[in-house]
Amino acid sequence: MRIGYDAKRIFHNNTGLGNYGRDIVRILNTQSLVEHFFLFNTKKSHYEEQIPLEKATIVYPKGLFWKTFPSLWRLIGQWKQINSSNVDWYHGLSGEIPIQLKKNYVPKIVTIHDLIFLSHPKYYNFFDRIIYKLKFQYAVSVADHIIAISEQTKADIIKFLNVDAKKITVIHQGCNKAFKLEYNEVEKRAIQKKFQLPEHYVLNVGTIQERKNALSLVKAIHRTTFHLVLVGQEKSYARKIHDYIAENNLKHQVSFIKNISSTELAILYQNATVFCYPSFCEGFGIPIIEALYSKLPVITTQNGCFPEAAGPDAIYIDPNDIDQIRVEITKLFENQGMRDEMAEKGYRYVQRFSDENVANNLLQLYKSIA
């Protein structure tokens, strides 16, 4: 198999979409059926040092014009280089297919991570919604097949983009191998000391923006002794959280952490007592998978994609119900036996998102549309 990937996010995105692409390359790099990758990248990046490239060729824009306008190359210029690479498949990893690629006979796959801009439009401005709708509608119309990362996303593709269900396969994501390793006590204590964290804390991971709903979690620990650790880049919404913390004298109870390595994050998970993720909407919720691999009990939102990610043994809450969130956190902090049981069952459940399963599902799909 010779596979072409839209690699912009692999090399220039350090969160969800980038992690998805990097994990696919890492996982498939060990598969004997894969002969070579062609990673179509707009410009050089430090991530090139972190990605296994034994089977890979990074393809950059050719010619002064395309090098000057790499985003335009990605949209309408790279198709000639895709053709000349003689790939068996082209896979758009982040919901996009180059426009001119419609004209050739390379089989095309596109992964759709979420349609939150359509299902929850209030979180996006008008122009972004228009641009995303055009890109995604085009991609699903010209793709030979579509990968949805969750059953929820598949349902949204059918509903909002009017796609036949037969054209869509659900292939769940996994997570970085760092979250599957066991760290020793010396490593754990070093991270605890570095970030000045208490022995027990509630962990939340993800960009601090409105739809992730971290403010409800901050409110839930108000008038308790629990410590909250928020890991993620801060958007303008974070100002509301900082204001609430200042108004209610909670500065000593909330830690903000960002720009850390995968290993440091994995240890933060393993040091935590409870993982709480009261997000309003996601495509899938990879931090939940990371928490389950880290053997953490999970509290998360009761509908949408969250039960699909967290499984039958998580605790489910109404993300708007501050009292309910507080009650469930308290219950877990006070009952280690319950925490241990949830962690054990959650760890068994999360094995369905293993590297082996991701690889097998992808290769099966690639072969089926050859």
Short mmCIF file of C-alpha atoms in Angstrom, two decimals:
data_model
loop_
_atom_site.label_atom_id
_atom_site.label_comp_id
_atom_site.label_asym_id
_atom_site.label_seq_id
_atom_site.Cartn_x
_atom_site.Cartn_y
_atom_site.Cartn_z
CA MET A 1 0.00 0.00 0.00
CA ARG A 2 1.19 3.49 -0.93
CA ILE A 3 -0.86 6.02 1.00
CA GLY A 4 -1.01 9.79 0.59
CA TYR A 5 -2.00 11.87 3.60
CA ASP A 6 -2.99 15.50 3.94
CA ALA A 7 -0.28 16.18 6.52
CA LYS A 8 -0.69 19.87 7.37
CA ARG A 9 -2.23 19.09 10.76
CA ILE A 10 0.32 16.35 11.44
CA PHE A 11 3.13 18.89 11.24
CA HIS A 12 1.45 22.12 12.36
CA ASN A 13 -1.20 21.26 14.96
CA ASN A 14 -0.28 20.21 18.49
CA THR A 15 -3.78 19.20 19.67
CA GLY A 16 -6.60 16.92 18.49
CA LEU A 17 -6.32 16.91 14.70
CA GLY A 18 -2.53 16.81 14.79
CA ASN A 19 -2.51 14.01 17.35
CA TYR A 20 -4.92 12.01 15.19
CA GLY A 21 -2.69 12.20 12.13
CA ARG A 22 0.53 11.55 14.02
CA ASP A 23 -0.99 8.50 15.71
CA ILE A 24 -2.16 7.05 12.40
CA VAL A 25 1.32 7.36 10.90
CA ARG A 26 2.88 5.91 14.05
CA ILE A 27 0.47 2.97 14.17
CA LEU A 28 0.56 2.08 10.46
CA ASN A 29 4.33 2.51 10.27
CA THR A 30 4.66 -0.95 11.87
CA GLN A 31 2.26 -2.66 9.46
CA SER A 32 3.86 -4.81 6.76
CA LEU A 33 1.00 -4.11 4.35
CA VAL A 34 1.99 -0.44 4.23
CA GLU A 35 4.81 0.08 1.75
CA HIS A 36 5.13 3.86 1.86
CA PHE A 37 3.54 7.09 3.11
CA PHE A 38 3.49 10.37 1.23
CA LEU A 39 2.90 13.22 3.67
CA PHE A 40 1.75 16.35 1.84
CA ASN A 41 2.98 19.21 3.99
CA THR A 42 2.82 22.96 3.41
CA LYS A 43 6.16 23.80 5.07
CA LYS A 44 8.82 22.44 7.42
CA SER A 45 8.03 21.81 11.09
CA HIS A 46 9.76 20.60 14.27
CA TYR A 47 7.34 17.65 14.33
CA GLU A 48 9.37 16.06 11.54
CA GLU A 49 11.80 14.97 14.25
CA GLN A 50 9.06 13.17 16.21
CA ILE A 51 7.37 11.19 13.44
CA PRO A 52 8.65 7.79 12.23
CA LEU A 53 9.77 8.45 8.67
CA GLU A 54 11.30 5.09 7.73
CA LYS A 55 8.52 4.55 5.20
CA ALA A 56 7.64 8.18 4.55
CA THR A 57 8.35 10.91 2.04
CA ILE A 58 7.39 14.45 3.00
CA VAL A 59 6.09 16.28 -0.06
CA TYR A 60 6.38 20.08 -0.08
CA PRO A 61 5.03 22.62 -2.61
CA LYS A 62 7.01 22.84 -5.84
CA GLY A 63 7.67 26.14 -7.56
CA LEU A 64 8.01 29.69 -6.25
CA PHE A 65 4.29 30.49 -6.50
CA TRP A 66 3.11 27.48 -4.45
CA LYS A 67 5.93 27.89 -1.92
CA THR A 68 4.85 31.52 -1.47
CA PHE A 69 1.18 30.56 -1.06
CA PRO A 70 1.27 27.11 0.63
CA SER A 71 -2.35 27.27 1.83
CA LEU A 72 -3.48 27.81 -1.75
CA TRP A 73 -1.26 24.91 -2.84
CA ARG A 74 -2.98 22.67 -0.29
CA LEU A 75 -6.37 23.66 -1.65
CA ILE A 76 -5.87 23.65 -5.42
CA GLY A 77 -2.21 22.97 -6.23
CA GLN A 78 -1.08 19.75 -4.60
CA TRP A 79 -3.18 17.41 -6.76
CA LYS A 80 -0.47 17.23 -9.46
CA GLN A 81 2.08 16.03 -6.91
CA ILE A 82 -0.45 13.56 -5.53
CA ASN A 83 -0.89 12.13 -9.02
CA SER A 84 2.85 11.90 -9.67
CA SER A 85 3.40 10.05 -6.36
CA ASN A 86 1.40 7.09 -7.68
CA VAL A 87 -0.46 6.54 -4.41
CA ASP A 88 -3.06 3.82 -3.94
CA TRP A 89 -5.21 6.06 -1.73
CA TYR A 90 -5.36 9.68 -0.69
CA HIS A 91 -6.66 10.25 2.84
CA GLY A 92 -7.77 13.69 3.98
CA LEU A 93 -7.22 13.42 7.72
CA SER A 94 -9.02 16.59 8.78
CA GLY A 95 -12.19 16.91 6.74
CA GLU A 96 -10.66 18.27 3.54
CA ILE A 97 -9.93 17.02 0.01
CA PRO A 98 -7.94 19.13 -2.53
CA ILE A 99 -10.33 20.60 -5.08
CA GLN A 100 -8.63 19.41 -8.26
CA LEU A 101 -8.28 15.87 -6.92
CA LYS A 102 -11.87 15.29 -8.06
CA LYS A 103 -10.58 14.99 -11.62
CA ASN A 104 -8.36 11.94 -11.16
CA TYR A 105 -8.85 8.30 -10.29
CA VAL A 106 -6.98 8.13 -6.99
CA PRO A 107 -9.37 6.62 -4.42
CA LYS A 108 -10.17 9.26 -1.83
CA ILE A 109 -11.01 8.91 1.85
CA VAL A 110 -11.83 11.73 4.22
CA THR A 111 -12.03 11.67 8.02
CA ILE A 112 -14.71 13.84 9.61
CA HIS A 113 -14.01 14.49 13.28
CA ASP A 114 -17.07 16.51 14.17
CA LEU A 115 -19.72 18.84 12.78
CA ILE A 116 -20.03 20.98 15.89
CA PHE A 117 -20.13 24.09 13.71
CA LEU A 118 -23.48 22.77 12.42
CA SER A 119 -24.86 20.97 15.47
CA HIS A 120 -23.86 23.77 17.89
CA PRO A 121 -23.40 26.82 15.65
CA LYS A 122 -23.32 29.33 18.53
CA TYR A 123 -19.68 28.41 19.19
CA TYR A 124 -18.59 29.61 15.72
CA ASN A 125 -18.80 32.89 13.91
CA PHE A 126 -20.86 33.23 10.74
CA PHE A 127 -17.97 33.25 8.26
CA ASP A 128 -16.26 30.22 9.79
CA ARG A 129 -19.50 28.27 9.56
CA ILE A 130 -19.82 29.12 5.86
CA ILE A 131 -16.22 28.16 5.07
CA TYR A 132 -16.35 24.91 7.03
CA LYS A 133 -19.66 23.93 5.45
CA LEU A 134 -18.28 24.45 1.93
CA LYS A 135 -15.10 22.48 2.66
CA PHE A 136 -16.81 19.57 4.37
CA GLN A 137 -19.69 19.36 1.89
CA TYR A 138 -17.22 19.21 -0.99
CA ALA A 139 -15.04 16.63 0.76
CA VAL A 140 -17.86 14.19 1.50
CA SER A 141 -19.28 14.58 -2.01
CA VAL A 142 -16.03 13.67 -3.83
CA ALA A 143 -14.65 11.13 -1.36
CA ASP A 144 -15.10 7.47 -2.21
CA HIS A 145 -15.57 6.79 1.47
CA ILE A 146 -15.88 8.69 4.74
CA ILE A 147 -14.45 7.84 8.15
CA ALA A 148 -16.39 9.18 11.13
CA ILE A 149 -14.52 9.06 14.44
CA SER A 150 -17.69 8.27 16.41
CA GLU A 151 -21.27 7.09 15.93
CA GLN A 152 -22.35 10.59 16.95
CA THR A 153 -20.29 12.13 14.14
CA LYS A 154 -21.69 9.59 11.67
CA ALA A 155 -25.23 10.56 12.65
CA ASP A 156 -24.36 14.23 12.22
CA ILE A 157 -22.85 13.62 8.74
CA ILE A 158 -26.05 11.89 7.64
CA LYS A 159 -28.23 14.62 9.16
CA PHE A 160 -26.38 17.79 8.19
CA LEU A 161 -24.54 16.79 5.00
CA ASN A 162 -27.17 14.41 3.60
CA VAL A 163 -24.77 11.49 3.07
CA ASP A 164 -25.82 7.87 2.58
CA ALA A 165 -24.96 5.85 5.69
CA LYS A 166 -23.40 3.14 3.49
CA LYS A 167 -20.66 5.58 2.53
CA ILE A 168 -19.57 6.07 6.16
CA THR A 169 -17.50 3.81 8.42
CA VAL A 170 -16.94 4.56 12.09
CA ILE A 171 -13.30 4.07 13.09
CA HIS A 172 -12.59 5.31 16.57
CA GLN A 173 -9.37 7.06 17.53
CA GLY A 174 -6.89 5.78 20.02
CA CYS A 175 -4.42 7.89 21.95
CA ASN A 176 -0.71 8.53 22.21
CA LYS A 177 1.40 5.67 23.55
CA ALA A 178 2.61 7.93 26.40
CA PHE A 179 -0.72 7.38 28.16
CA LYS A 180 -0.30 3.59 28.05
CA LEU A 181 2.99 3.52 29.96
CA GLU A 182 3.43 3.07 33.70
CA TYR A 183 5.47 5.81 35.40
CA ASN A 184 7.40 5.24 38.61
CA GLU A 185 7.03 7.12 41.87
CA VAL A 186 10.13 9.23 41.32
CA GLU A 187 8.75 10.49 37.99
CA LYS A 188 5.33 11.10 39.52
CA ARG A 189 6.69 13.04 42.49
CA ALA A 190 8.87 15.14 40.18
CA ILE A 191 5.81 16.29 38.20
CA GLN A 192 3.85 16.92 41.39
CA LYS A 193 6.68 19.11 42.66
CA LYS A 194 7.24 20.89 39.34
CA PHE A 195 3.63 22.07 39.15
CA GLN A 196 3.18 22.42 42.94
CA LEU A 197 0.18 20.12 43.10
CA PRO A 198 -1.42 18.43 46.12
CA GLU A 199 -1.61 14.66 46.52
CA HIS A 200 -5.25 14.54 45.36
CA TYR A 201 -6.87 16.62 42.63
CA VAL A 202 -9.57 16.72 39.96
CA LEU A 203 -8.14 16.82 36.44
CA ASN A 204 -9.61 18.38 33.29
CA VAL A 205 -7.78 18.42 29.95
CA GLY A 206 -8.65 20.40 26.83
CA THR A 207 -8.57 23.86 25.31
CA ILE A 208 -10.20 26.26 27.76
CA GLN A 209 -13.06 27.47 25.61
CA GLU A 210 -16.79 27.86 26.09
CA ARG A 211 -18.02 24.53 24.76
CA LYS A 212 -15.60 22.63 27.04
CA ASN A 213 -17.46 24.12 30.02
CA ALA A 214 -14.58 24.31 32.53
CA LEU A 215 -16.35 27.12 34.39
CA SER A 216 -18.99 24.67 35.62
CA LEU A 217 -16.21 22.54 37.04
CA VAL A 218 -14.64 25.53 38.81
CA LYS A 219 -18.04 26.39 40.28
CA ALA A 220 -18.46 22.78 41.40
CA ILE A 221 -15.33 22.86 43.57
CA HIS A 222 -16.37 26.17 45.17
CA ARG A 223 -17.10 25.66 48.88
CA THR A 224 -15.18 22.36 48.87
CA THR A 225 -11.56 21.52 49.66
CA PHE A 226 -10.94 19.89 46.27
CA HIS A 227 -8.12 21.07 44.04
CA LEU A 228 -8.72 21.42 40.29
CA VAL A 229 -6.08 21.18 37.57
CA LEU A 230 -6.98 22.64 34.17
CA VAL A 231 -4.60 21.62 31.37
CA GLY A 232 -4.91 23.40 28.03
CA GLN A 233 -4.46 26.55 26.03
CA GLU A 234 -6.62 29.47 27.10
CA LYS A 235 -9.11 31.15 24.76
CA SER A 236 -11.00 34.35 25.55
CA TYR A 237 -13.55 32.30 27.55
CA ALA A 238 -10.83 31.67 30.15
CA ARG A 239 -11.26 35.27 31.30
CA LYS A 240 -14.62 34.26 32.83
CA ILE A 241 -12.91 31.52 34.80
CA HIS A 242 -10.15 33.78 36.09
CA ASP A 243 -12.74 36.39 37.10
CA TYR A 244 -14.82 33.81 38.97
CA ILE A 245 -11.73 32.50 40.75
CA ALA A 246 -10.74 36.02 41.82
CA GLU A 247 -14.27 36.93 42.98
CA ASN A 248 -14.57 33.77 45.08
CA ASN A 249 -11.01 33.54 46.42
CA LEU A 250 -10.30 30.20 44.69
CA LYS A 251 -6.81 30.93 43.42
CA HIS A 252 -5.27 28.42 45.85
CA GLN A 253 -7.66 25.68 44.58
CA VAL A 254 -7.16 25.92 40.80
CA SER A 255 -3.97 25.27 38.82
CA PHE A 256 -3.61 26.24 35.15
CA ILE A 257 -1.06 24.25 33.13
CA LYS A 258 -0.19 24.49 29.44
CA ASN A 259 2.62 23.85 26.96
CA ILE A 260 3.68 20.51 28.45
CA SER A 261 4.96 17.32 26.86
CA SER A 262 2.90 14.16 26.34
CA THR A 263 4.90 12.44 29.06
CA GLU A 264 4.25 15.21 31.57
CA LEU A 265 0.55 15.14 30.72
CA ALA A 266 0.43 11.36 31.07
CA ILE A 267 1.94 11.62 34.54
CA LEU A 268 -0.57 14.34 35.49
CA TYR A 269 -3.31 11.86 34.59
CA GLN A 270 -1.73 9.07 36.64
CA ASN A 271 -1.28 11.38 39.64
CA ALA A 272 -4.91 12.56 39.55
CA THR A 273 -7.75 11.29 41.71
CA VAL A 274 -10.69 11.95 39.38
CA PHE A 275 -11.04 13.01 35.75
CA CYS A 276 -14.02 15.31 35.12
CA TYR A 277 -15.03 16.33 31.60
CA PRO A 278 -18.35 18.25 31.58
CA SER A 279 -18.04 19.35 27.94
CA PHE A 280 -21.19 20.34 26.04
CA CYS A 281 -20.14 18.76 22.74
CA GLU A 282 -17.24 16.87 21.15
CA GLY A 283 -16.51 14.76 18.13
CA PHE A 284 -15.38 11.95 20.39
CA GLY A 285 -13.48 13.14 23.48
CA ILE A 286 -9.89 11.85 23.35
CA PRO A 287 -9.05 13.12 26.88
CA ILE A 288 -11.59 10.56 28.13
CA ILE A 289 -9.65 7.80 26.37
CA GLU A 290 -6.40 9.11 27.85
CA ALA A 291 -7.96 9.08 31.32
CA LEU A 292 -9.25 5.52 30.99
CA TYR A 293 -5.83 4.30 29.82
CA SER A 294 -4.41 6.09 32.87
CA LYS A 295 -6.77 4.08 35.10
CA LEU A 296 -8.72 7.11 36.28
CA PRO A 297 -12.42 7.14 37.17
CA VAL A 298 -14.27 9.39 34.73
CA ILE A 299 -17.15 11.83 35.23
CA THR A 300 -18.52 13.19 31.97
CA THR A 301 -21.56 14.45 30.07
CA GLN A 302 -24.58 12.18 29.87
CA ASN A 303 -25.40 12.37 26.15
CA GLY A 304 -23.84 12.91 22.73
CA CYS A 305 -20.60 11.03 22.03
CA PHE A 306 -19.52 10.82 25.66
CA PRO A 307 -21.00 7.41 26.60
CA GLU A 308 -19.42 6.02 23.42
CA ALA A 309 -15.97 7.14 24.61
CA ALA A 310 -16.30 6.56 28.35
CA GLY A 311 -18.25 3.29 28.40
CA PRO A 312 -20.83 1.87 30.81
CA ASP A 313 -18.88 2.37 34.02
CA ALA A 314 -18.28 6.12 33.96
CA ILE A 315 -20.44 8.55 35.92
CA TYR A 316 -22.67 10.72 33.73
CA ILE A 317 -23.87 14.20 34.64
CA ASP A 318 -25.85 17.12 33.27
CA PRO A 319 -23.06 19.60 32.38
CA ASN A 320 -25.26 22.50 33.52
CA ASP A 321 -25.98 21.01 36.95
CA ILE A 322 -23.24 22.35 39.23
CA ASP A 323 -24.61 20.60 42.31
CA GLN A 324 -24.69 17.23 40.56
CA ILE A 325 -21.08 17.61 39.42
CA ARG A 326 -20.04 18.51 42.99
CA VAL A 327 -21.93 15.54 44.45
CA GLU A 328 -20.32 13.04 42.07
CA ILE A 329 -16.82 14.39 42.63
CA THR A 330 -17.36 14.20 46.39
CA LYS A 331 -18.65 10.65 46.13
CA LEU A 332 -15.49 9.52 44.34
CA PHE A 333 -13.10 11.40 46.62
CA GLU A 334 -14.69 9.76 49.65
CA ASN A 335 -14.79 6.22 48.23
CA GLN A 336 -11.50 4.74 47.07
CA GLY A 337 -13.08 1.35 46.48
CA MET A 338 -15.51 2.91 44.02
CA ARG A 339 -12.64 4.76 42.30
CA ASP A 340 -10.63 1.56 41.97
CA GLU A 341 -13.56 -0.42 40.57
CA MET A 342 -14.40 2.27 38.00
CA ALA A 343 -10.76 2.55 36.98
CA GLU A 344 -10.41 -1.21 36.48
CA LYS A 345 -13.62 -1.51 34.44
CA GLY A 346 -12.80 1.61 32.43
CA TYR A 347 -9.35 0.24 31.60
CA ARG A 348 -10.90 -2.96 30.26
CA TYR A 349 -13.40 -0.97 28.19
CA VAL A 350 -10.79 1.33 26.62
CA GLN A 351 -8.88 -1.58 25.07
CA ARG A 352 -11.31 -1.41 22.13
CA PHE A 353 -9.45 1.77 21.15
CA SER A 354 -6.05 0.06 21.07
CA ASP A 355 -3.45 0.67 18.36
CA GLU A 356 -4.06 -2.84 17.04
CA ASN A 357 -7.78 -2.24 16.58
CA VAL A 358 -7.24 1.16 14.96
CA ALA A 359 -4.70 -0.34 12.54
CA ASN A 360 -6.88 -3.34 11.65
CA ASN A 361 -9.94 -1.17 11.02
CA LEU A 362 -8.03 1.28 8.83
CA LEU A 363 -6.30 -1.40 6.78
CA GLN A 364 -9.56 -3.27 6.29
CA LEU A 365 -11.19 -0.12 4.96
CA TYR A 366 -8.24 0.73 2.70
CA LYS A 367 -8.33 -2.76 1.19
CA SER A 368 -12.08 -2.69 0.71
CA ILE A 369 -12.00 0.42 -1.50
CA ALA A 370 -8.86 -0.39 -3.47
#
